[in-house]
mmCIF file of C-alpha atoms and ligand atoms in Angstrom:
data_model
loop_
_atom_site.group_PDB
_atom_site.id
_atom_site.type_symbol
_atom_site.label_atom_id
_atom_site.label_comp_id
_atom_site.label_asym_id
_atom_site.label_seq_id
_atom_site.Cartn_x
_atom_site.Cartn_y
_atom_site.Cartn_z
ATOM 1 C CA MET A 219 32.140 -48.347 -20.648
ATOM 2 C CA ASP A 220 33.545 -45.438 -21.975
ATOM 3 C CA PHE A 221 37.164 -45.581 -23.602
ATOM 4 C CA GLY A 222 38.499 -43.286 -20.982
ATOM 5 C CA MET A 223 36.884 -45.543 -18.088
ATOM 6 C CA LYS A 224 38.526 -48.529 -19.818
ATOM 7 C CA ASN A 225 41.619 -47.153 -20.453
ATOM 8 C CA ARG A 226 42.033 -46.321 -16.974
ATOM 9 C CA LEU A 227 41.161 -49.242 -15.640
ATOM 10 C CA SER A 228 43.609 -51.070 -17.866
ATOM 11 C CA ARG A 229 46.632 -49.239 -16.502
ATOM 12 C CA ILE A 230 45.430 -50.518 -12.892
ATOM 13 C CA PHE A 231 44.697 -54.226 -13.670
ATOM 14 C CA ARG A 232 47.013 -55.627 -16.287
ATOM 15 C CA PRO A 233 44.922 -56.500 -19.178
ATOM 16 C CA LYS A 234 47.330 -60.323 -19.871
ATOM 17 C CA THR A 235 46.123 -61.503 -16.647
ATOM 18 C CA GLY A 236 42.715 -59.077 -15.632
ATOM 19 C CA LYS A 237 44.968 -58.652 -11.942
ATOM 20 C CA THR A 238 46.836 -55.909 -10.228
ATOM 21 C CA VAL A 239 49.602 -55.450 -7.334
ATOM 22 C CA MET A 240 49.041 -51.763 -6.060
ATOM 23 C CA LEU A 241 51.194 -50.732 -3.565
ATOM 24 C CA ALA A 242 49.652 -49.019 -0.713
ATOM 25 C CA VAL A 243 51.344 -46.016 0.712
ATOM 26 C CA ASP A 244 48.911 -43.678 1.892
ATOM 27 C CA HIS A 245 49.073 -44.467 5.605
ATOM 28 C CA GLY A 246 50.156 -41.128 6.784
ATOM 29 C CA TYR A 247 46.888 -39.444 5.816
ATOM 30 C CA PHE A 248 45.650 -40.574 9.210
ATOM 31 C CA GLN A 249 48.644 -42.156 10.642
ATOM 32 C CA GLY A 250 51.232 -39.334 10.178
ATOM 33 C CA PRO A 251 55.066 -40.739 9.778
ATOM 34 C CA THR A 252 54.408 -44.410 9.424
ATOM 35 C CA SER A 253 57.372 -46.752 10.241
ATOM 36 C CA GLY A 254 58.894 -47.334 6.642
ATOM 37 C CA LEU A 255 57.102 -44.653 5.495
ATOM 38 C CA LYS A 256 59.095 -41.314 6.894
ATOM 39 C CA ASP A 257 61.289 -41.165 4.123
ATOM 40 C CA LEU A 258 58.379 -42.109 1.624
ATOM 41 C CA LYS A 259 60.810 -41.505 -1.330
ATOM 42 C CA LYS A 260 63.748 -43.697 -0.200
ATOM 43 C CA THR A 261 61.593 -46.588 0.375
ATOM 44 C CA VAL A 262 58.885 -46.404 -2.722
ATOM 45 C CA THR A 263 61.893 -45.306 -5.640
ATOM 46 C CA PRO A 264 62.911 -49.109 -5.781
ATOM 47 C CA LEU A 265 59.507 -50.592 -5.552
ATOM 48 C CA LEU A 266 58.217 -48.601 -8.460
ATOM 49 C CA PRO A 267 59.250 -50.596 -11.074
ATOM 50 C CA HIS A 268 57.419 -53.577 -9.563
ATOM 51 C CA THR A 269 54.158 -52.515 -8.754
ATOM 52 C CA ASP A 270 51.387 -51.831 -11.243
ATOM 53 C CA CYS A 271 49.451 -48.930 -9.463
ATOM 54 C CA LEU A 272 50.543 -46.777 -6.473
ATOM 55 C CA TYR A 273 48.106 -45.738 -3.961
ATOM 56 C CA ILE A 274 49.152 -42.988 -2.570
ATOM 57 C CA THR A 275 47.897 -39.022 -1.177
ATOM 58 C CA ARG A 276 48.553 -35.823 -3.658
ATOM 59 C CA GLY A 277 50.557 -34.267 -0.921
ATOM 60 C CA MET A 278 53.250 -37.155 -1.100
ATOM 61 C CA LEU A 279 52.874 -37.919 -4.911
ATOM 62 C CA ARG A 280 53.895 -34.304 -5.444
ATOM 63 C CA THR A 281 56.653 -33.830 -3.425
ATOM 64 C CA CYS A 282 58.216 -37.802 -3.307
ATOM 65 C CA ILE A 283 57.423 -38.988 -6.813
ATOM 66 C CA ASP A 284 59.486 -38.699 -10.130
ATOM 67 C CA PRO A 285 56.882 -37.318 -12.653
ATOM 68 C CA ASN A 286 58.701 -39.684 -15.187
ATOM 69 C CA THR A 287 57.828 -42.777 -13.864
ATOM 70 C CA ASP A 288 55.522 -44.693 -16.229
ATOM 71 C CA THR A 289 53.768 -46.372 -12.725
ATOM 72 C CA PRO A 290 50.058 -45.185 -12.834
ATOM 73 C CA VAL A 291 48.667 -44.052 -9.847
ATOM 74 C CA CYS A 292 45.502 -44.135 -7.812
ATOM 75 C CA LEU A 293 45.157 -41.161 -5.932
ATOM 76 C CA ARG A 294 43.842 -41.330 -1.951
ATOM 77 C CA VAL A 295 41.134 -38.537 -1.710
ATOM 78 C CA SER A 296 39.374 -38.976 1.507
ATOM 79 C CA GLY A 297 40.619 -38.278 5.120
ATOM 80 C CA GLY A 298 39.871 -35.464 7.616
ATOM 81 C CA PRO A 299 40.449 -37.166 11.105
ATOM 82 C CA SER A 300 43.618 -38.513 12.538
ATOM 83 C CA ILE A 301 44.306 -41.387 14.848
ATOM 84 C CA LEU A 302 43.716 -39.237 17.751
ATOM 85 C CA GLY A 303 39.825 -38.530 16.676
ATOM 86 C CA ASP A 304 37.020 -40.917 15.268
ATOM 87 C CA LEU A 305 37.953 -41.857 12.028
ATOM 88 C CA SER A 306 34.861 -42.342 10.550
ATOM 89 C CA HIS A 307 34.196 -38.375 10.463
ATOM 90 C CA GLU A 308 35.813 -38.403 6.811
ATOM 91 C CA ASP A 309 35.365 -36.348 3.760
ATOM 92 C CA ILE A 310 36.754 -35.841 0.596
ATOM 93 C CA THR A 311 39.849 -33.789 0.420
ATOM 94 C CA THR A 312 40.851 -33.769 -3.112
ATOM 95 C CA SER A 313 38.687 -32.830 -6.061
ATOM 96 C CA ILE A 314 38.401 -34.446 -9.082
ATOM 97 C CA GLU A 315 39.822 -31.816 -11.293
ATOM 98 C CA GLU A 316 43.058 -32.347 -8.874
ATOM 99 C CA ALA A 317 43.010 -36.161 -9.734
ATOM 100 C CA LEU A 318 42.818 -35.399 -13.257
ATOM 101 C CA ARG A 319 45.601 -32.458 -13.205
ATOM 102 C CA LEU A 320 48.151 -35.240 -11.519
ATOM 103 C CA ASN A 321 47.182 -38.064 -14.327
ATOM 104 C CA ALA A 322 45.467 -40.511 -11.999
ATOM 105 C CA ALA A 323 44.213 -43.693 -13.198
ATOM 106 C CA GLY A 324 41.922 -44.265 -10.273
ATOM 107 C CA ILE A 325 40.743 -42.403 -6.849
ATOM 108 C CA GLY A 326 40.124 -44.150 -4.029
ATOM 109 C CA MET A 327 38.477 -43.319 -0.753
ATOM 110 C CA SER A 328 37.101 -45.333 2.468
ATOM 111 C CA ILE A 329 33.489 -46.037 4.085
ATOM 112 C CA PHE A 330 32.819 -46.783 7.486
ATOM 113 C CA VAL A 331 30.053 -49.474 7.586
ATOM 114 C CA GLY A 332 28.797 -49.620 11.301
ATOM 115 C CA ALA A 333 30.671 -46.585 12.358
ATOM 116 C CA LYS A 334 29.057 -43.798 14.005
ATOM 117 C CA ASN A 335 29.323 -41.863 10.635
ATOM 118 C CA GLU A 336 28.350 -44.697 7.716
ATOM 119 C CA ASP A 337 25.870 -42.483 6.294
ATOM 120 C CA ARG A 338 28.102 -39.750 5.713
ATOM 121 C CA THR A 339 30.744 -41.626 4.067
ATOM 122 C CA ILE A 340 28.473 -43.952 1.806
ATOM 123 C CA SER A 341 26.532 -40.460 0.651
ATOM 124 C CA ASN A 342 30.080 -39.121 0.119
ATOM 125 C CA LEU A 343 31.353 -42.093 -2.269
ATOM 126 C CA GLY A 344 28.198 -41.768 -3.861
ATOM 127 C CA ARG A 345 28.651 -37.912 -4.897
ATOM 128 C CA LEU A 346 32.231 -38.645 -5.634
ATOM 129 C CA ILE A 347 31.269 -41.506 -8.203
ATOM 130 C CA ASN A 348 28.964 -39.204 -9.430
ATOM 131 C CA ASP A 349 31.712 -36.676 -10.413
ATOM 132 C CA ALA A 350 34.076 -39.270 -11.442
ATOM 133 C CA GLU A 351 31.786 -40.920 -13.648
ATOM 134 C CA ARG A 352 31.776 -37.383 -15.431
ATOM 135 C CA TYR A 353 35.371 -37.709 -16.641
ATOM 136 C CA GLY A 354 35.669 -41.440 -16.955
ATOM 137 C CA MET A 355 37.436 -42.092 -13.617
ATOM 138 C CA PRO A 356 37.032 -44.997 -11.766
ATOM 139 C CA VAL A 357 36.401 -45.248 -7.716
ATOM 140 C CA LEU A 358 38.031 -47.408 -5.573
ATOM 141 C CA ALA A 359 35.944 -47.792 -2.119
ATOM 142 C CA ILE A 360 37.742 -49.177 0.668
ATOM 143 C CA THR A 361 35.672 -50.963 3.553
ATOM 144 C CA ALA A 362 37.550 -49.474 6.643
ATOM 145 C CA VAL A 363 37.710 -52.028 9.213
ATOM 146 C CA GLY A 364 37.536 -49.869 13.000
ATOM 147 C CA LYS A 365 37.790 -51.097 16.571
ATOM 148 C CA GLU A 366 34.307 -51.678 17.069
ATOM 149 C CA MET A 367 33.637 -53.025 13.469
ATOM 150 C CA GLY A 368 34.132 -56.894 12.700
ATOM 151 C CA ARG A 369 36.601 -58.272 10.012
ATOM 152 C CA ASP A 370 34.511 -61.548 9.079
ATOM 153 C CA THR A 371 32.458 -62.963 6.185
ATOM 154 C CA ARG A 372 29.456 -61.114 7.064
ATOM 155 C CA TYR A 373 30.568 -57.952 7.673
ATOM 156 C CA LEU A 374 32.964 -57.706 4.982
ATOM 157 C CA GLY A 375 30.160 -58.993 2.664
ATOM 158 C CA LEU A 376 27.964 -56.378 3.876
ATOM 159 C CA ALA A 377 30.678 -53.613 3.169
ATOM 160 C CA CYS A 378 31.704 -54.820 -0.208
ATOM 161 C CA ARG A 379 28.388 -54.888 -1.231
ATOM 162 C CA ILE A 380 27.095 -51.976 -0.529
ATOM 163 C CA ALA A 381 29.935 -50.434 -2.072
ATOM 164 C CA ALA A 382 28.971 -51.599 -5.362
ATOM 165 C CA GLU A 383 25.646 -50.927 -5.088
ATOM 166 C CA ILE A 384 26.628 -47.348 -4.933
ATOM 167 C CA GLY A 385 28.711 -47.719 -8.035
ATOM 168 C CA ALA A 386 32.365 -48.232 -6.742
ATOM 169 C CA HIS A 387 34.489 -49.916 -10.083
ATOM 170 C CA MET A 388 36.624 -51.480 -7.457
ATOM 171 C CA VAL A 389 36.771 -52.376 -3.553
ATOM 172 C CA LYS A 390 39.593 -52.976 -1.537
ATOM 173 C CA THR A 391 39.163 -55.084 1.536
ATOM 174 C CA TYR A 392 40.425 -57.465 3.798
ATOM 175 C CA TYR A 393 41.452 -61.053 3.535
ATOM 176 C CA CYS A 394 38.863 -63.163 5.970
ATOM 177 C CA GLU A 395 37.772 -66.994 6.311
ATOM 178 C CA ASP A 396 35.252 -67.821 3.590
ATOM 179 C CA PHE A 397 36.107 -65.012 1.226
ATOM 180 C CA HIS A 398 35.236 -66.519 -1.731
ATOM 181 C CA LYS A 399 31.499 -65.531 -0.357
ATOM 182 C CA VAL A 400 32.714 -61.949 -0.213
ATOM 183 C CA VAL A 401 33.906 -62.113 -3.908
ATOM 184 C CA GLU A 402 30.884 -63.969 -4.901
ATOM 185 C CA ALA A 403 28.517 -61.248 -3.761
ATOM 186 C CA CYS A 404 30.071 -58.023 -5.210
ATOM 187 C CA PRO A 405 30.065 -58.116 -9.068
ATOM 188 C CA VAL A 406 33.105 -55.571 -9.142
ATOM 189 C CA PRO A 407 36.959 -56.414 -8.685
ATOM 190 C CA ILE A 408 38.011 -57.000 -5.008
ATOM 191 C CA VAL A 409 41.769 -56.074 -4.082
ATOM 192 C CA ILE A 410 42.872 -57.065 -0.721
ATOM 193 C CA ALA A 411 44.660 -55.024 1.914
ATOM 194 C CA GLY A 412 47.552 -56.744 3.768
ATOM 195 C CA GLY A 413 46.911 -55.282 7.153
ATOM 196 C CA LYS A 414 49.270 -55.009 10.031
ATOM 197 C CA LYS A 415 52.732 -56.885 9.271
ATOM 198 C CA LEU A 416 52.848 -60.854 9.167
ATOM 199 C CA PRO A 417 56.057 -63.076 9.162
ATOM 200 C CA GLU A 418 56.402 -62.967 5.021
ATOM 201 C CA MET A 419 55.264 -66.628 4.728
ATOM 202 C CA GLU A 420 52.106 -66.256 6.058
ATOM 203 C CA ALA A 421 51.190 -62.656 3.918
ATOM 204 C CA LEU A 422 52.371 -64.899 0.950
ATOM 205 C CA GLN A 423 49.907 -67.617 1.998
ATOM 206 C CA MET A 424 47.010 -64.923 2.596
ATOM 207 C CA THR A 425 47.502 -63.687 -0.987
ATOM 208 C CA GLU A 426 47.520 -67.023 -2.477
ATOM 209 C CA ASN A 427 44.290 -67.750 -0.419
ATOM 210 C CA ALA A 428 42.659 -64.495 -1.672
ATOM 211 C CA ILE A 429 43.982 -64.978 -5.659
ATOM 212 C CA LYS A 430 42.680 -68.747 -5.215
ATOM 213 C CA GLU A 431 39.376 -67.171 -3.945
ATOM 214 C CA GLY A 432 38.799 -64.925 -6.627
ATOM 215 C CA ALA A 433 40.616 -61.715 -5.843
ATOM 216 C CA SER A 434 41.838 -59.464 -8.231
ATOM 217 C CA GLY A 435 44.857 -58.475 -7.182
ATOM 218 C CA VAL A 436 46.624 -56.513 -3.856
ATOM 219 C CA ASP A 437 46.354 -52.981 -2.306
ATOM 220 C CA MET A 438 49.395 -53.741 -0.128
ATOM 221 C CA GLY A 439 51.427 -51.757 2.204
ATOM 222 C CA ARG A 440 52.999 -52.915 5.401
ATOM 223 C CA ASN A 441 53.354 -56.196 4.205
ATOM 224 C CA ILE A 442 55.899 -54.966 1.681
ATOM 225 C CA PHE A 443 57.569 -51.819 2.564
ATOM 226 C CA GLN A 444 57.814 -53.091 6.400
ATOM 227 C CA SER A 445 59.615 -56.738 5.087
ATOM 228 C CA ASP A 446 63.178 -56.587 5.870
ATOM 229 C CA ASN A 447 63.229 -57.206 1.999
ATOM 230 C CA PRO A 448 60.735 -54.964 0.344
ATOM 231 C CA VAL A 449 61.667 -55.412 -3.192
ATOM 232 C CA GLY A 450 61.888 -59.471 -2.860
ATOM 233 C CA MET A 451 58.314 -59.281 -1.158
ATOM 234 C CA ILE A 452 56.549 -57.270 -3.717
ATOM 235 C CA LYS A 453 58.208 -59.603 -6.145
ATOM 236 C CA ALA A 454 57.094 -62.680 -4.540
ATOM 237 C CA VAL A 455 53.497 -61.201 -4.162
ATOM 238 C CA ARG A 456 53.769 -60.639 -7.798
ATOM 239 C CA ALA A 457 54.229 -64.030 -8.808
ATOM 240 C CA ILE A 458 51.675 -64.955 -7.026
ATOM 241 C CA VAL A 459 49.267 -62.755 -8.400
ATOM 242 C CA HIS A 460 50.332 -62.787 -11.667
ATOM 243 C CA LYS A 461 51.634 -66.423 -12.413
ATOM 244 C CA GLY A 462 50.093 -68.088 -10.036
ATOM 245 C CA ALA A 463 53.447 -68.900 -8.305
ATOM 246 C CA THR A 464 52.961 -71.594 -5.075
ATOM 247 C CA VAL A 465 53.694 -69.630 -1.915
ATOM 248 C CA LYS A 466 56.770 -72.090 -1.600
ATOM 249 C CA GLU A 467 58.045 -70.378 -4.837
ATOM 250 C CA ALA A 468 57.059 -66.930 -3.968
ATOM 251 C CA PHE A 469 58.853 -67.209 -0.508
ATOM 252 C CA GLU A 470 62.230 -68.464 -2.500
ATOM 253 C CA ILE A 471 61.614 -65.490 -4.688
ATOM 254 C CA TYR A 472 61.490 -63.192 -1.556
ATOM 255 C CA SER A 473 64.381 -64.814 0.134
ATOM 256 C CA LYS A 474 66.978 -63.767 -3.048
ATOM 257 C CA LYS A 475 68.654 -61.030 -1.546
HETATM 258 C C1 5RP B 588 44.286 -47.284 5.008
HETATM 259 C C2 5RP B 588 44.452 -47.903 3.790
HETATM 260 C C3 5RP B 588 45.622 -48.859 3.381
HETATM 261 O O1 5RP B 588 46.259 -48.250 1.870
HETATM 262 C C4 5RP B 588 45.493 -50.067 3.300
HETATM 263 O O2 5RP B 588 45.120 -50.349 4.727
HETATM 264 C C5 5RP B 588 46.495 -51.047 2.327
HETATM 265 O O3 5RP B 588 47.745 -51.201 3.539
HETATM 266 P P1 5RP B 588 48.066 -51.936 4.588
HETATM 267 O O4 5RP B 588 48.007 -52.977 3.490
HETATM 268 O O5 5RP B 588 49.416 -51.710 5.161
HETATM 269 O O6 5RP B 588 46.750 -52.427 5.323
HETATM 270 O O7 5RP B 588 43.617 -47.854 2.911
HETATM 271 O O8 5RP B 588 42.927 -47.205 5.358
#
């Protein structure tokens, strides 16, 4: 691996623990003004100091994030359809030059394994990685889960492995039963998305389970920014990911206002 690629990855995964707490705030790229992100700047600003890497679109980065921040950024570079259409019609929306101009530490896109346009999204991932490799830019592949797609070990294992085979440098997927089997079959780091908002204790339990079963961190959104104490919640998630805190200890951190 060249210096550029290694250096960017070290800005995403903290070298001390090899893990990351990414904050995902890209939901608007297909959902519009998502609950908790209507005023993205207001929501994200207090969370930034506790975030290892911010996962965001270029439009929100330019308009809502202070360029003086020292929190690295991973850019969502795919999009196209909205929640009103077929989400698997995604294409690449942001070029590699734009990611370099914005000083991104990484870029990410979704693949829709099992959906109508799975082949198109997987080919797009291959093309994106071809471009990204040229500049030492790590690519995060996200295994989207649509209505017709599963969330079990077999499905997520299939999708994560395909992403790694195509050359993704890291993969984002969902936690599932026997998650360790998904991790074991995927040779690149896996981070978990949080999914729909859960009670805080459940979200922290899911985080602990995922880390114990081999996840390299989280790229979590709604379970942090929709919490009644977002700063407490991200600190609690950090304690589990980086310090091996128990769910009980993490919940106490979350509860401190
Ligand atoms: C949507 C995404 C989101 O970034 C991802 O779902 C993480 O957010 P959440 O924890 O709210 O699920 O990639 O495709």
